[in-house]
Coordinates of C-alpha atoms and ligand atoms in Angstrom, one line a residue:
M13 CA 26.7 21.5 3.1
A14 CA 27.9 18.5 1.3
L15 CA 28.4 17.6 -2.4
I16 CA 26.3 14.5 -3.1
V17 CA 26.1 12.4 -6.2
Q18 CA 22.9 10.4 -6.5
K19 CA 22.3 7.7 -9.1
Y20 CA 18.8 6.5 -9.9
G21 CA 18.4 3.2 -11.8
G22 CA 15.9 2.3 -14.5
T23 CA 13.2 1.1 -12.1
S24 CA 13.4 4.4 -10.2
M25 CA 13.0 6.3 -13.5
G26 CA 10.4 3.8 -14.9
S27 CA 7.3 6.1 -15.3
P28 CA 6.3 9.8 -15.2
D29 CA 5.1 9.3 -11.6
R30 CA 8.3 7.7 -10.5
I31 CA 10.3 10.5 -12.2
R32 CA 8.3 13.0 -10.3
N33 CA 9.0 11.1 -7.1
V34 CA 12.7 11.2 -7.8
A35 CA 12.5 14.9 -8.3
K36 CA 10.8 15.3 -4.9
R37 CA 13.5 13.3 -3.3
V38 CA 16.2 15.3 -4.9
A39 CA 14.4 18.5 -3.9
R40 CA 14.4 17.3 -0.2
W41 CA 18.1 16.8 -0.3
K42 CA 18.6 20.2 -1.9
A43 CA 16.4 21.9 0.7
Q44 CA 18.9 20.6 3.3
G45 CA 21.5 22.8 1.7
H46 CA 23.4 20.2 -0.2
Q47 CA 24.8 20.4 -3.7
L48 CA 23.5 17.7 -5.9
V49 CA 24.6 15.9 -9.1
V50 CA 22.1 13.3 -10.2
V51 CA 23.1 10.5 -12.6
V52 CA 20.2 8.6 -14.2
S53 CA 19.6 5.4 -16.2
A54 CA 17.2 5.0 -19.0
M55 CA 13.6 4.0 -18.1
S56 CA 13.6 0.3 -17.2
G57 CA 13.4 -1.9 -20.3
E58 CA 14.3 0.9 -22.7
T59 CA 17.9 -0.2 -23.3
N60 CA 16.8 -3.7 -24.0
R61 CA 14.2 -2.4 -26.4
L62 CA 16.7 -0.4 -28.3
I63 CA 19.2 -3.3 -28.5
A64 CA 16.4 -5.6 -29.8
L65 CA 15.4 -3.0 -32.4
A66 CA 19.0 -2.7 -33.6
K67 CA 19.3 -6.4 -33.9
D68 CA 16.0 -6.6 -35.7
V69 CA 17.4 -4.3 -38.4
S70 CA 20.9 -5.8 -38.4
P71 CA 22.0 -9.0 -36.8
Q72 CA 25.5 -7.8 -36.0
P73 CA 25.1 -4.1 -35.5
D74 CA 28.2 -1.9 -35.8
G75 CA 29.5 -0.9 -32.4
R76 CA 29.7 2.8 -33.1
E77 CA 26.2 3.0 -34.4
L78 CA 24.8 0.9 -31.6
D79 CA 26.2 3.3 -29.1
V80 CA 24.7 6.3 -30.9
M81 CA 21.4 4.5 -30.5
I82 CA 21.5 2.9 -27.1
S83 CA 22.7 6.1 -25.4
T84 CA 19.4 7.7 -26.2
G85 CA 17.5 6.1 -23.4
E86 CA 19.5 8.2 -20.9
Q87 CA 19.1 11.4 -23.0
V88 CA 15.4 11.1 -22.5
T89 CA 15.4 10.6 -18.7
I90 CA 17.9 13.4 -17.9
A91 CA 15.6 15.9 -19.7
L92 CA 12.5 14.6 -18.0
L93 CA 14.0 14.8 -14.6
A94 CA 15.2 18.3 -15.2
M95 CA 11.7 19.3 -16.3
A96 CA 10.2 17.7 -13.2
L97 CA 12.7 19.6 -10.9
M98 CA 11.9 22.9 -12.6
D99 CA 8.2 22.3 -12.0
L100 CA 9.1 22.0 -8.3
G101 CA 10.7 25.5 -8.6
L102 CA 14.4 24.3 -8.6
K103 CA 17.1 25.3 -11.0
A104 CA 18.1 22.2 -12.9
K105 CA 20.1 21.4 -16.0
S106 CA 20.8 18.2 -17.9
Y107 CA 24.0 17.0 -19.5
T108 CA 24.8 14.2 -21.8
G109 CA 28.1 12.4 -21.4
S110 CA 29.7 14.3 -24.1
Q111 CA 28.4 17.7 -22.9
V112 CA 30.1 17.0 -19.5
K113 CA 32.9 15.5 -21.3
V114 CA 33.1 12.0 -19.8
L115 CA 36.1 11.0 -21.8
T116 CA 36.4 7.3 -22.5
D117 CA 38.4 5.0 -24.7
S118 CA 36.9 3.9 -28.0
T119 CA 35.8 0.4 -27.1
F120 CA 32.2 0.8 -28.3
T121 CA 29.6 -0.8 -26.0
K122 CA 32.1 -1.4 -23.2
A123 CA 34.2 1.7 -23.1
R124 CA 36.3 2.7 -20.0
I125 CA 36.3 6.1 -18.5
L126 CA 39.6 7.9 -18.8
D127 CA 38.8 11.4 -17.5
I128 CA 35.9 13.6 -16.5
D129 CA 35.9 17.3 -16.9
G130 CA 34.1 18.7 -13.8
D131 CA 34.3 22.4 -14.7
N132 CA 30.8 23.0 -16.1
I133 CA 29.2 21.0 -13.4
R134 CA 31.1 22.9 -10.6
R135 CA 30.0 26.2 -12.1
D136 CA 26.4 25.1 -12.2
L137 CA 26.5 23.8 -8.6
D138 CA 28.0 27.0 -7.4
A139 CA 25.1 28.8 -9.0
G140 CA 22.6 26.6 -7.0
T141 CA 21.6 24.4 -9.9
V142 CA 20.9 20.7 -9.7
V143 CA 23.0 19.0 -12.3
I144 CA 21.6 15.9 -14.0
V145 CA 24.0 13.7 -16.0
A146 CA 23.2 10.8 -18.3
G147 CA 24.6 7.6 -17.0
F148 CA 26.1 4.8 -19.1
Q149 CA 27.6 7.1 -21.7
G150 CA 30.7 9.0 -22.6
V151 CA 32.6 10.4 -25.6
D152 CA 35.9 9.3 -27.0
A153 CA 38.8 11.6 -28.1
D154 CA 37.4 11.8 -31.6
G155 CA 33.9 12.9 -30.4
N156 CA 32.2 9.5 -30.9
I157 CA 29.5 8.6 -28.4
T158 CA 30.4 5.5 -26.4
T159 CA 28.6 3.4 -23.8
L160 CA 30.1 1.7 -20.7
G161 CA 28.5 -1.7 -20.7
R162 CA 25.2 -2.9 -19.3
G163 CA 24.5 -1.5 -15.9
G164 CA 27.1 1.1 -16.5
S165 CA 25.3 4.0 -14.9
D166 CA 26.5 2.8 -11.5
T167 CA 30.0 3.4 -12.8
S168 CA 29.1 6.8 -14.2
G169 CA 27.8 7.8 -10.8
V170 CA 30.9 6.6 -8.9
A171 CA 33.3 8.1 -11.5
L172 CA 31.6 11.5 -11.3
A173 CA 31.7 11.3 -7.5
A174 CA 35.4 10.6 -7.7
A175 CA 36.1 13.4 -10.2
L176 CA 34.1 16.0 -8.2
K177 CA 35.5 14.7 -4.9
A178 CA 31.9 14.3 -3.7
D179 CA 31.3 13.7 0.0
E180 CA 29.1 10.7 -0.9
C181 CA 27.8 8.7 -3.8
Q182 CA 24.3 7.4 -3.2
I183 CA 23.0 4.6 -5.4
Y184 CA 19.2 4.5 -5.4
T185 CA 17.7 1.3 -6.4
D186 CA 14.7 -1.0 -5.9
V187 CA 16.1 -2.7 -2.8
D188 CA 16.8 -0.8 0.4
G189 CA 20.4 -2.0 0.9
V190 CA 22.8 -5.0 0.9
Y191 CA 21.5 -8.0 2.7
T192 CA 23.2 -10.9 4.5
T193 CA 21.8 -13.1 1.8
D194 CA 19.0 -13.1 -0.7
P195 CA 15.8 -12.5 1.4
R196 CA 13.8 -14.6 -1.1
I197 CA 15.7 -17.6 0.0
V198 CA 16.2 -16.8 3.7
P199 CA 13.4 -14.6 5.0
E200 CA 15.5 -13.9 8.1
A201 CA 18.2 -12.2 6.0
R202 CA 19.1 -8.8 7.5
K203 CA 20.0 -5.6 5.9
L204 CA 23.5 -4.6 6.6
D205 CA 24.2 -1.0 7.9
S206 CA 27.6 -1.3 6.5
I207 CA 29.9 -3.6 4.5
T208 CA 33.5 -3.2 3.5
F209 CA 34.6 -2.7 -0.1
E210 CA 36.4 -6.0 -0.3
E211 CA 33.3 -7.8 1.0
M212 CA 31.0 -5.9 -1.5
L213 CA 33.4 -6.8 -4.3
E214 CA 33.2 -10.5 -3.4
M215 CA 29.5 -10.3 -3.0
A216 CA 29.1 -8.6 -6.4
S217 CA 31.4 -11.0 -8.2
L218 CA 29.5 -13.9 -6.5
G219 CA 26.3 -12.9 -8.1
S220 CA 24.7 -10.3 -5.8
K221 CA 23.2 -8.0 -8.4
V222 CA 22.9 -4.8 -6.2
L223 CA 25.9 -3.0 -7.8
Q224 CA 27.7 -3.3 -11.1
I225 CA 31.0 -4.8 -10.1
R226 CA 33.1 -2.3 -12.0
S227 CA 31.5 0.5 -10.0
V228 CA 32.6 -1.1 -6.8
E229 CA 36.1 -1.5 -8.1
F230 CA 36.1 2.1 -9.1
A231 CA 34.9 3.3 -5.7
G232 CA 37.5 1.2 -4.0
K233 CA 40.3 2.6 -6.1
Y234 CA 39.3 6.2 -5.7
K235 CA 38.0 5.9 -2.1
V236 CA 34.5 7.1 -3.0
K237 CA 32.1 6.8 -0.1
L238 CA 29.3 4.7 -1.5
R239 CA 25.8 4.1 -0.2
V240 CA 23.0 1.8 -1.5
L241 CA 19.5 3.0 -0.8
S242 CA 15.9 2.5 -1.9
S243 CA 14.2 5.0 -4.1
F244 CA 10.8 3.6 -3.0
E245 CA 10.8 4.6 0.6
E246 CA 8.2 7.2 1.4
E247 CA 9.0 10.6 2.7
G248 CA 9.7 10.5 6.4
K249 CA 10.2 6.7 6.4
E250 CA 13.6 6.7 4.6
T251 CA 16.4 4.6 5.9
M252 CA 20.1 5.1 5.3
G253 CA 20.5 1.9 3.3
T254 CA 23.9 0.2 3.4
L255 CA 27.2 2.2 3.6
I256 CA 30.2 0.6 1.9
T257 CA 33.1 1.3 4.1
F258 CA 36.9 1.1 4.0
E259 CA 38.0 -1.5 6.6
E260 CA 40.6 0.8 8.1
D261 CA 37.8 3.4 8.7
S262 CA 35.4 1.1 10.4
K263 CA 35.9 1.2 14.1
M264 CA 33.5 -1.4 15.0
E265 CA 34.5 -5.0 15.7
Q266 CA 33.9 -6.8 12.4
A267 CA 31.5 -9.7 12.3
I268 CA 33.3 -12.8 11.3
I269 CA 31.0 -13.4 8.3
S270 CA 29.0 -10.6 6.7
G271 CA 27.1 -12.6 4.1
I272 CA 26.3 -15.8 2.3
A273 CA 26.4 -15.4 -1.4
F274 CA 25.6 -17.9 -4.1
N275 CA 25.7 -18.4 -7.8
R276 CA 23.6 -20.8 -9.8
D277 CA 25.2 -19.8 -13.0
E278 CA 28.1 -22.2 -13.1
A279 CA 28.8 -25.6 -14.5
K280 CA 31.6 -28.1 -13.8
L281 CA 33.9 -30.0 -16.2
T282 CA 36.2 -32.8 -15.3
V283 CA 39.0 -34.3 -17.5
L284 CA 39.6 -37.8 -16.1
G285 CA 42.8 -39.8 -16.2
V286 CA 45.2 -37.2 -17.6
P287 CA 48.9 -38.0 -17.3
D288 CA 50.3 -36.5 -14.1
R289 CA 53.1 -34.5 -15.6
P290 CA 54.2 -30.8 -16.1
G291 CA 52.2 -28.8 -18.6
I292 CA 48.9 -30.6 -18.3
A293 CA 47.0 -27.8 -16.5
Y294 CA 48.3 -25.4 -19.1
Q295 CA 47.2 -27.6 -22.0
I296 CA 43.7 -27.9 -20.6
L297 CA 43.1 -24.4 -19.4
G298 CA 45.1 -22.8 -22.2
A299 CA 42.6 -24.0 -24.8
I300 CA 39.7 -22.8 -22.7
A301 CA 41.3 -19.3 -22.2
E302 CA 42.0 -19.1 -25.9
A303 CA 38.3 -19.5 -26.5
N304 CA 37.8 -16.5 -24.1
I305 CA 35.9 -18.6 -21.6
D306 CA 36.3 -17.5 -17.9
V307 CA 37.3 -20.2 -15.5
D308 CA 36.4 -19.8 -11.9
M309 CA 37.3 -22.7 -9.5
I310 CA 40.0 -25.3 -10.4
I311 CA 41.0 -28.5 -8.6
Q312 CA 43.5 -31.1 -9.5
N313 CA 43.4 -34.3 -7.5
V314 CA 46.4 -36.1 -6.1
G315 CA 47.8 -38.4 -8.8
H316 CA 47.8 -42.1 -8.6
D317 CA 49.1 -44.7 -11.2
G318 CA 50.7 -41.8 -13.0
T319 CA 47.4 -40.2 -13.8
T320 CA 45.1 -37.6 -12.2
D321 CA 41.7 -35.9 -12.6
F322 CA 41.3 -32.2 -13.3
S323 CA 38.1 -30.3 -12.7
F324 CA 37.1 -26.7 -13.2
T325 CA 34.0 -24.5 -13.4
V326 CA 32.8 -22.2 -16.2
P327 CA 29.8 -19.9 -16.6
R328 CA 26.8 -22.2 -17.4
G329 CA 26.2 -20.5 -20.7
E330 CA 29.7 -21.5 -21.9
F331 CA 29.4 -25.1 -20.8
D332 CA 28.6 -26.6 -24.2
R333 CA 31.4 -24.7 -25.9
A334 CA 33.9 -25.6 -23.2
K335 CA 32.9 -29.3 -23.3
K336 CA 33.3 -29.4 -27.1
I337 CA 36.8 -27.9 -26.8
L338 CA 37.8 -30.6 -24.2
D339 CA 36.3 -33.4 -26.2
E340 CA 37.7 -32.5 -29.6
Q341 CA 40.9 -30.7 -28.9
V342 CA 42.2 -31.3 -25.4
S343 CA 41.3 -34.9 -24.6
P344 CA 42.8 -36.6 -27.6
H345 CA 45.9 -34.4 -27.3
V346 CA 46.7 -35.0 -23.6
G347 CA 45.5 -38.6 -23.7
A348 CA 42.7 -38.3 -21.2
R349 CA 40.5 -41.2 -20.3
A350 CA 37.2 -39.2 -20.5
V351 CA 35.6 -35.8 -20.1
E352 CA 32.6 -35.4 -17.8
G353 CA 30.4 -32.5 -17.2
D354 CA 27.8 -31.4 -14.7
K355 CA 25.5 -28.4 -15.3
H356 CA 23.5 -29.0 -12.1
I357 CA 25.9 -27.4 -9.6
C358 CA 26.0 -24.2 -7.7
K359 CA 28.5 -22.2 -5.7
V360 CA 27.8 -21.1 -2.2
S361 CA 30.2 -18.7 -0.4
A362 CA 30.7 -17.3 3.0
V363 CA 32.2 -13.8 2.8
G364 CA 33.7 -11.8 5.7
V365 CA 36.8 -9.8 6.5
G366 CA 36.7 -11.1 10.0
M367 CA 37.9 -14.5 8.7
R368 CA 41.4 -13.1 8.6
S369 CA 41.6 -13.0 12.3
H370 CA 39.3 -15.9 13.2
P371 CA 40.5 -19.4 12.3
G372 CA 38.1 -22.2 12.0
V373 CA 35.6 -20.6 9.7
A374 CA 36.2 -23.2 6.9
S375 CA 35.9 -26.2 9.3
K376 CA 32.7 -24.8 10.7
M377 CA 31.3 -24.3 7.2
F378 CA 32.2 -27.9 6.2
R379 CA 30.8 -29.3 9.4
V380 CA 27.4 -27.5 8.9
L381 CA 27.1 -28.8 5.4
A382 CA 28.1 -32.3 6.4
E383 CA 25.4 -32.4 9.1
E384 CA 22.9 -31.8 6.4
G385 CA 24.4 -34.6 4.2
I386 CA 25.5 -32.1 1.6
N387 CA 28.5 -33.3 -0.4
I388 CA 31.1 -30.7 -1.2
Q389 CA 32.5 -31.2 -4.7
M390 CA 35.0 -28.4 -4.9
I391 CA 36.4 -25.8 -2.5
S392 CA 38.2 -22.6 -3.0
T393 CA 39.3 -19.9 -0.6
S394 CA 40.6 -16.3 -0.6
E395 CA 41.6 -14.3 2.5
I396 CA 38.0 -13.2 3.0
K397 CA 35.9 -15.9 1.3
I398 CA 35.3 -19.6 1.3
S399 CA 33.4 -21.1 -1.6
V400 CA 32.1 -24.6 -2.1
V401 CA 30.5 -26.2 -5.1
V402 CA 27.5 -28.4 -4.3
D403 CA 24.7 -30.1 -6.1
E404 CA 22.2 -27.5 -7.3
K405 CA 19.4 -29.2 -5.4
Y406 CA 21.0 -28.3 -2.1
L407 CA 21.4 -24.6 -2.8
E408 CA 18.6 -23.3 -0.7
L409 CA 19.3 -25.7 2.2
A410 CA 23.0 -24.8 2.2
V411 CA 22.4 -21.1 2.2
R412 CA 19.8 -21.4 4.9
V413 CA 21.9 -23.5 7.3
L414 CA 25.0 -21.5 6.8
H415 CA 23.2 -18.2 7.3
K416 CA 21.9 -19.6 10.6
A417 CA 25.2 -21.2 11.7
F418 CA 27.0 -17.9 11.4
D419 CA 24.3 -16.1 13.3
L420 CA 23.5 -13.8 10.4
D421 CA 19.8 -13.8 11.4
Q422 CA 20.8 -12.1 14.6
A423 CA 21.2 -8.4 14.8
A424 CA 24.8 -7.4 15.5
A425 CA 25.5 -6.9 19.2
Ligands
LIG505 N1 20.5 1.8 -19.3 C1 21.7 1.0 -19.2 C2 21.4 -0.5 -19.1 O1 20.2 -0.8 -19.0 C3 22.6 1.4 -18.1 C4 22.1 1.2 -16.7 O2 20.9 1.0 -16.5 O3 22.9 1.3 -15.8 O4 22.3 -1.3 -19.1
MG506 MG1 20.5 -0.4 -14.3

């Protein structure tokens, strides 16, 4: 018998039929003798609908009131799932975040979980009851309802699994696992049986939307065994999805590269001809940081004639704001020659823990791109990732040739 936390997303809970299907799946796990805690999202589209409604009434809604409202989506689905389970003859009971006592700080709309009281849940589990918990919500020390940020039910699931010391946290979604790359771009992409936490974290921060990044961080920190699976596989045809492992636990020889990730959501800015002296990087990026704009990649060229060029990338949605800051505040101040921007770039990354022990990954990546005539504009690396910025028009080509060059279309030996 294991204690399993399952989390079902909005699509899995999207209609009465789908909720009944989730109930059947939960019942099958229960019939195998496991204890089950089920965390659910609101029905797909519901949270968006509630936010739009709030903004329709008040353009800048108060955070506390917004959380009172947008937490209701999950209050509906927990009760519906409990009813569906009871109709199947199971004992089931729903809990809101404050009924469990998912204690958070008071940062409305993006609160952080501080503590979870597992007592009620454990008592119910011991009595054979399936416990259903509203994702995305908690309560602060003053009893105010809080929410955890969009996509926060993943974090609720992982946090509950950590608090209850569950044997496994299963995240059910509309894809059947984590892939070597987006199958819409490379049809040969393969589902990975396992991926390490560090790799998953890189993939999530590089734009893979499978898991909310905070939930992956949480799972890594508390060593929660996490699995991504599909809630749409039929009975008898279920697969085990992708297990997210700790490197030290995985006994298999690691593939050098586990996946090719990409992100179209960036833009590049270059400050040309700035004086090559101490403090320039700070003057440029300090102003950007003050405006709360995230900077991803940065390069500064080798200086010549006493000046240098300085480039960095920002989220595409922040491009105009960042450009304005450079034009109006930074450029005149540091005496730059000009500011240039390019919105038509993308970032392509190779991710893999095997890189640590295999030299030559970067040079292979650059060779493969060169053979296709793809110009690399920027490069950044970490221990387990190499990212390049290239023209957006090469995105699909770059992902495809890299996926092939690193044999990702081939099943692991
Ligand atoms: N319902 C919330 C949202 O749409 C939380 C979640 O789905 O994880 O963001
Ligand atoms: Mg969701």
